[in-house]
PDB file of C-alpha atoms in Angstrom:
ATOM      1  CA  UNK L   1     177.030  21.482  22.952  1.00 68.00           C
ATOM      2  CA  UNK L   2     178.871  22.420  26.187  1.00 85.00           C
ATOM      3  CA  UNK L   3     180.033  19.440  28.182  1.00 90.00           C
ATOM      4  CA  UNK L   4     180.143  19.801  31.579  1.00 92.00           C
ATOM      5  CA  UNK L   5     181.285  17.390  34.472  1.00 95.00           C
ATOM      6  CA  UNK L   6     179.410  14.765  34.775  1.00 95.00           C
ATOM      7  CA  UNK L   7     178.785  14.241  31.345  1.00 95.00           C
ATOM      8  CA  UNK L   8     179.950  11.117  29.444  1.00 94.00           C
ATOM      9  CA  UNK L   9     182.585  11.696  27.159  1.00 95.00           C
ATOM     10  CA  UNK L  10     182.050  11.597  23.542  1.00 96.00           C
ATOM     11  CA  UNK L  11     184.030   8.580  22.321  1.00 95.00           C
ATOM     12  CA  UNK L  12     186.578   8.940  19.275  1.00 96.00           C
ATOM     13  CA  UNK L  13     188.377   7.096  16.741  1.00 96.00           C
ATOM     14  CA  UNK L  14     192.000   8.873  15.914  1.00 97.00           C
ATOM     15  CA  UNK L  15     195.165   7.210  14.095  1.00 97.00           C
ATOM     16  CA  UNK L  16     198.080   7.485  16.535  1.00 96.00           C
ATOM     17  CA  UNK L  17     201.253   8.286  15.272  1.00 95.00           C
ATOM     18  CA  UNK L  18     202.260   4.756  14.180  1.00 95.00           C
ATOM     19  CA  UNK L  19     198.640   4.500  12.218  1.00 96.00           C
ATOM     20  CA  UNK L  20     196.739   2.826  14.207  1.00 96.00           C
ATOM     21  CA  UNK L  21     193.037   3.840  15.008  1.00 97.00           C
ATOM     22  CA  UNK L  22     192.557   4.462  18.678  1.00 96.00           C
ATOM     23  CA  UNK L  23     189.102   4.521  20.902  1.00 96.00           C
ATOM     24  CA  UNK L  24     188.167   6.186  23.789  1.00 95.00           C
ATOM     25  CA  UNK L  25     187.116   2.499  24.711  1.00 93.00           C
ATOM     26  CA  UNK L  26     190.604   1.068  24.571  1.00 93.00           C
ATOM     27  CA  UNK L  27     191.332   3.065  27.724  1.00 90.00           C
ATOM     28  CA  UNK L  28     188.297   2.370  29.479  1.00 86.00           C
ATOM     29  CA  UNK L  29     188.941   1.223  33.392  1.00 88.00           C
ATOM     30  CA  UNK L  30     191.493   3.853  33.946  1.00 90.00           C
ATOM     31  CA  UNK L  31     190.905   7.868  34.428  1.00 95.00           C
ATOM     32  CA  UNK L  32     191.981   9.281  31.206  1.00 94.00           C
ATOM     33  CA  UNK L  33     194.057  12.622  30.956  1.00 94.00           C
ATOM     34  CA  UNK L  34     192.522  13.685  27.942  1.00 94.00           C
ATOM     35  CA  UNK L  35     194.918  16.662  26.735  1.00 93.00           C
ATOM     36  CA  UNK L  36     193.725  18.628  23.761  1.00 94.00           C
ATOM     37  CA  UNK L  37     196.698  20.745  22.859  1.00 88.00           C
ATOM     38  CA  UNK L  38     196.929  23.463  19.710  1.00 82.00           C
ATOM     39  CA  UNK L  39     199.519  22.476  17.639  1.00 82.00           C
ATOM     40  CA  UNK L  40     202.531  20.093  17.173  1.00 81.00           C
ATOM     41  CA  UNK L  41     206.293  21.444  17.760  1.00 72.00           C
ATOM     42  CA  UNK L  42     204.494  25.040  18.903  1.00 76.00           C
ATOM     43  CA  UNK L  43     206.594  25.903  22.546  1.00 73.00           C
ATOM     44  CA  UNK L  44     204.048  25.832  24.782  1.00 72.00           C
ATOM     45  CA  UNK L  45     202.690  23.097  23.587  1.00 74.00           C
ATOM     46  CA  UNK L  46     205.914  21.084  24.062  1.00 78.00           C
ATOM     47  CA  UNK L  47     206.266  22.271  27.322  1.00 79.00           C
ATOM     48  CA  UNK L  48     202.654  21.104  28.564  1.00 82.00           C
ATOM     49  CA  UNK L  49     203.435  17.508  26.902  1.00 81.00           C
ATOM     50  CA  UNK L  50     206.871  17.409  28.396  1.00 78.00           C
ATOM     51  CA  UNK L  51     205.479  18.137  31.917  1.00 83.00           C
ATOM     52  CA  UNK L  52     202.778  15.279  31.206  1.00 84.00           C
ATOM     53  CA  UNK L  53     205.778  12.985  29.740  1.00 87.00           C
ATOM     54  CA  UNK L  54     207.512  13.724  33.226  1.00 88.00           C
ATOM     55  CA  UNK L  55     204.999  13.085  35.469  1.00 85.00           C
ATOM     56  CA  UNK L  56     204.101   9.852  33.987  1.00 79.00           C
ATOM     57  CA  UNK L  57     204.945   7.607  36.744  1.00 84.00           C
ATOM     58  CA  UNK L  58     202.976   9.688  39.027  1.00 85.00           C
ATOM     59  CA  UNK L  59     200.285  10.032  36.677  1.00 88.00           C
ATOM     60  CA  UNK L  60     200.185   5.885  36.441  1.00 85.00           C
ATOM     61  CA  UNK L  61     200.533   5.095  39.344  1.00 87.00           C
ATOM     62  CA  UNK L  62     197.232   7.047  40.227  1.00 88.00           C
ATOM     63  CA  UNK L  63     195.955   4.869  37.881  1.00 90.00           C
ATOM     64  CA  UNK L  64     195.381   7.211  35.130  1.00 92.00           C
ATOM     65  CA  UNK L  65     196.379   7.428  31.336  1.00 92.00           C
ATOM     66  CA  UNK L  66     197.028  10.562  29.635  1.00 93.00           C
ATOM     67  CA  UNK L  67     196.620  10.985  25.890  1.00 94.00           C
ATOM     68  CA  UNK L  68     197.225  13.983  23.830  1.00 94.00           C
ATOM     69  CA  UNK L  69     195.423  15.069  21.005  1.00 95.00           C
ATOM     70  CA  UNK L  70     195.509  17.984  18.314  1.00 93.00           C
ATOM     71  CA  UNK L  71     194.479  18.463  15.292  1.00 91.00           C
ATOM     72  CA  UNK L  72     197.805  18.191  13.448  1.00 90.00           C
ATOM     73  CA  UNK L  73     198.017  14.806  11.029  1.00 91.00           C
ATOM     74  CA  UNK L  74     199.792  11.878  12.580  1.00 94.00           C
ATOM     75  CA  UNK L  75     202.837  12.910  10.188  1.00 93.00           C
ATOM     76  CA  UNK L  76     203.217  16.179  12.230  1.00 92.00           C
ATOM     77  CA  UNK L  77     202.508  14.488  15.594  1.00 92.00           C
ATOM     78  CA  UNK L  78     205.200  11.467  15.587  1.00 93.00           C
ATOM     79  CA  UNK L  79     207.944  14.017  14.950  1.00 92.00           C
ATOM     80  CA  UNK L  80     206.663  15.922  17.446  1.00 90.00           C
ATOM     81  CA  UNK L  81     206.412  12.869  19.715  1.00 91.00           C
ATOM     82  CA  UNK L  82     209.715  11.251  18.261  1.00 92.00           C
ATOM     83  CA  UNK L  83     212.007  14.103  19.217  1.00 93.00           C
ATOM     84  CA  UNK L  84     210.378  14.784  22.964  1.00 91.00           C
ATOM     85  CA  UNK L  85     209.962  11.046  23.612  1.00 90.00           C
ATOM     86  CA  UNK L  86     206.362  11.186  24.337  1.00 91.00           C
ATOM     87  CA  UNK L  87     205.242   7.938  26.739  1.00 90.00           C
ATOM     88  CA  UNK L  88     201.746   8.128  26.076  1.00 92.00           C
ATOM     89  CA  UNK L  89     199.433   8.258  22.740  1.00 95.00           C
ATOM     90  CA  UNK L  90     199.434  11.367  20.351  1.00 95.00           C
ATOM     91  CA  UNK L  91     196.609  11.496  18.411  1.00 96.00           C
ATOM     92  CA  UNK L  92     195.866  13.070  15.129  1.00 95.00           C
ATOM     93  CA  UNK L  93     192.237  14.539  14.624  1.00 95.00           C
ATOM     94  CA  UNK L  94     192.625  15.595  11.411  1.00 92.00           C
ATOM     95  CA  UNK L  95     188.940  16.578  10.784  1.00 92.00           C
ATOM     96  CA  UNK L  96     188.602  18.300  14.272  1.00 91.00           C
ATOM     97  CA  UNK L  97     185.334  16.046  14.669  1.00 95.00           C
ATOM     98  CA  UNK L  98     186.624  14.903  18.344  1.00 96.00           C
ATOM     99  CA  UNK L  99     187.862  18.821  19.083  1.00 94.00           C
ATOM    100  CA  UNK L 100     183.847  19.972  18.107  1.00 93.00           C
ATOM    101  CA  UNK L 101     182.517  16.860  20.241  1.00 95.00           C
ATOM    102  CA  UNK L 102     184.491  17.981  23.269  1.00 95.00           C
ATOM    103  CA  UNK L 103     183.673  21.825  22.214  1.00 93.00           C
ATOM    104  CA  UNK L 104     186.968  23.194  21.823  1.00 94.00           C
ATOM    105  CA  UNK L 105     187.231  24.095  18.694  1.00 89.00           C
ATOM    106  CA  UNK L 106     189.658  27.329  18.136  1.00 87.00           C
ATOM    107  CA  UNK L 107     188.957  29.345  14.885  1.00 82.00           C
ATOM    108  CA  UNK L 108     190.742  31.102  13.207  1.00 71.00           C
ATOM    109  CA  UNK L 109     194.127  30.956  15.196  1.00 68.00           C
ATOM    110  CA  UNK L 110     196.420  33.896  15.343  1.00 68.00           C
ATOM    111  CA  UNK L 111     193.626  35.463  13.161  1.00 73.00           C
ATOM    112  CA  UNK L 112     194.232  33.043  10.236  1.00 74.00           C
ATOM    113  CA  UNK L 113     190.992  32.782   8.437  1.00 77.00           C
ATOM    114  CA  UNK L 114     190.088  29.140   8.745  1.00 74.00           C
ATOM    115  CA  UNK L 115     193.071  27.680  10.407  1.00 73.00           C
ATOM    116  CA  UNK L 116     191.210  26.213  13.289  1.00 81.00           C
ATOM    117  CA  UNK L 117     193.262  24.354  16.235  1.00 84.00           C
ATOM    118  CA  UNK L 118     192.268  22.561  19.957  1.00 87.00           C
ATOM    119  CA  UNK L 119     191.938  25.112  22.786  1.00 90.00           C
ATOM    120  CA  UNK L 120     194.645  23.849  25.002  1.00 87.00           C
ATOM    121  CA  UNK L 121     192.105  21.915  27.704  1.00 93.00           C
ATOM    122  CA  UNK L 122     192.592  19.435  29.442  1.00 94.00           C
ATOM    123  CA  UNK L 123     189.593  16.364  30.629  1.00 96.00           C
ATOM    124  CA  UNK L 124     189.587  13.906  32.958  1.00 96.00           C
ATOM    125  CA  UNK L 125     187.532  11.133  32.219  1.00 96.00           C
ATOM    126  CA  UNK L 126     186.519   8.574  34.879  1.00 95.00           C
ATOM    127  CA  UNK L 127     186.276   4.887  34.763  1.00 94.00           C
ATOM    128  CA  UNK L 128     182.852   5.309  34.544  1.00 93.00           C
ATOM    129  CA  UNK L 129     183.068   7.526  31.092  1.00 94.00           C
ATOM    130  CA  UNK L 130     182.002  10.223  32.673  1.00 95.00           C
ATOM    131  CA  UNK L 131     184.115  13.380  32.803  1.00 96.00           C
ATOM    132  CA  UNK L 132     185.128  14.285  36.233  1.00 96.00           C
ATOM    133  CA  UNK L 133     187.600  17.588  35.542  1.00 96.00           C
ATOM    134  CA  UNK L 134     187.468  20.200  33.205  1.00 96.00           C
ATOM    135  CA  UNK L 135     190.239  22.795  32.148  1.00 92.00           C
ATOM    136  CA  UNK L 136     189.512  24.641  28.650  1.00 93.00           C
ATOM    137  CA  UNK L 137     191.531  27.694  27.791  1.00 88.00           C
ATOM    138  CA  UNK L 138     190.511  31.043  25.703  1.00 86.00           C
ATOM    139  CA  UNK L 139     194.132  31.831  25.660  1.00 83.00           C
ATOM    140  CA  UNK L 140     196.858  29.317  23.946  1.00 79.00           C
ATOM    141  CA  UNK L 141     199.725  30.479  25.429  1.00 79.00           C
ATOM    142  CA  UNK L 142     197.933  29.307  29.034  1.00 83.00           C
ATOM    143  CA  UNK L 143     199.149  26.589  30.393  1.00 83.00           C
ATOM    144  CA  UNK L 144     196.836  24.202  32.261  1.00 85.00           C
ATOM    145  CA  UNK L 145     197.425  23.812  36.558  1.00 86.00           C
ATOM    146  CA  UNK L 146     199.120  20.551  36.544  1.00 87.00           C
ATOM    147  CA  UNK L 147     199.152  19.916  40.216  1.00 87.00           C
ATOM    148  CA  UNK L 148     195.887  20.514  39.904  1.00 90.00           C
ATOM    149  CA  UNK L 149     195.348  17.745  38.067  1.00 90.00           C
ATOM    150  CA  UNK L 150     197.522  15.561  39.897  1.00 86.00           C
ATOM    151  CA  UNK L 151     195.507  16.273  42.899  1.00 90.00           C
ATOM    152  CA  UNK L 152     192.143  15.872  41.058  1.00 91.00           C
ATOM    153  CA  UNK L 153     193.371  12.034  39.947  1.00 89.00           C
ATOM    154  CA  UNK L 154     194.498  11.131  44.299  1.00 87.00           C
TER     155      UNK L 154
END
């Protein structure tokens, strides 16, 4: 199913990198940056999370949270977090259950049979739930528009 703005955001459940289970509902009352990225220590992925790690005070003070999530295990994703000093939750979705519930679900990355990986997107969920901007990527090298974003959240 195809969400579209203005839908309420599937909630999730995902182990963090220090092992502890994390909810949607944890962050409710802030707008959520919810990024999905494709894989941990990949380039462009560390460059999208580094731009997010930057802009954090911004970000915050707009009243907003980001969180990142991927499908790598939370092994992958605290080293990944641990060397670029990440200021916001990593998340591990393992089973890709919250990538399918958000429909963005790569298959078979750089034509691996059955290695399957986030489309780099990026949500933002309201206080409400509800999600309120939408940015989902055919293309993994693509980054997302991140003043774009910024200006969504003013």
């Amino acid at each position: 199913m195809t969400l579209n703005i203005g839908d309420t955001a599937p909630s999730f459940e995902l182990p963090d990198t220090e092992l502890k289970m994390r909810t949607l509902d944890e962050f409710k009352g802030k707008k959520i940056v919810l990024s999905f990225f494709v894989a941990a220590s990949s380039p462009v992925c560390e460059t999208e999370l580094c731009k997010f790690r930057d802009s954090w005070n911004e970000i915050s003070n707009l009243g907003a949270q980001v969180i990142a999530i991927s499908n790598d295990g939370p092994f992958a994703n605290k080293a990944f977090a641990e060397k670029n000093n990440y200021n916001f939750p990593v998340l591990a979705d393992y089973t890709s259950k919250t990538i399918r519930d958000y429909d963005v679900l790569m298959k078979d990355l750089l034509h691996i049979k059955d290695y399957n990986a986030a489309k780099r997107s990026v949500f933002v969920i309201m206080e409400d739930g509800k999600i309120g901007y939408k940015w989902v990527s055919e293309d993994p090298l693509k980054e997302p528009n991140y003043e774009e974003i910024k200006q969504f959240l003013k």
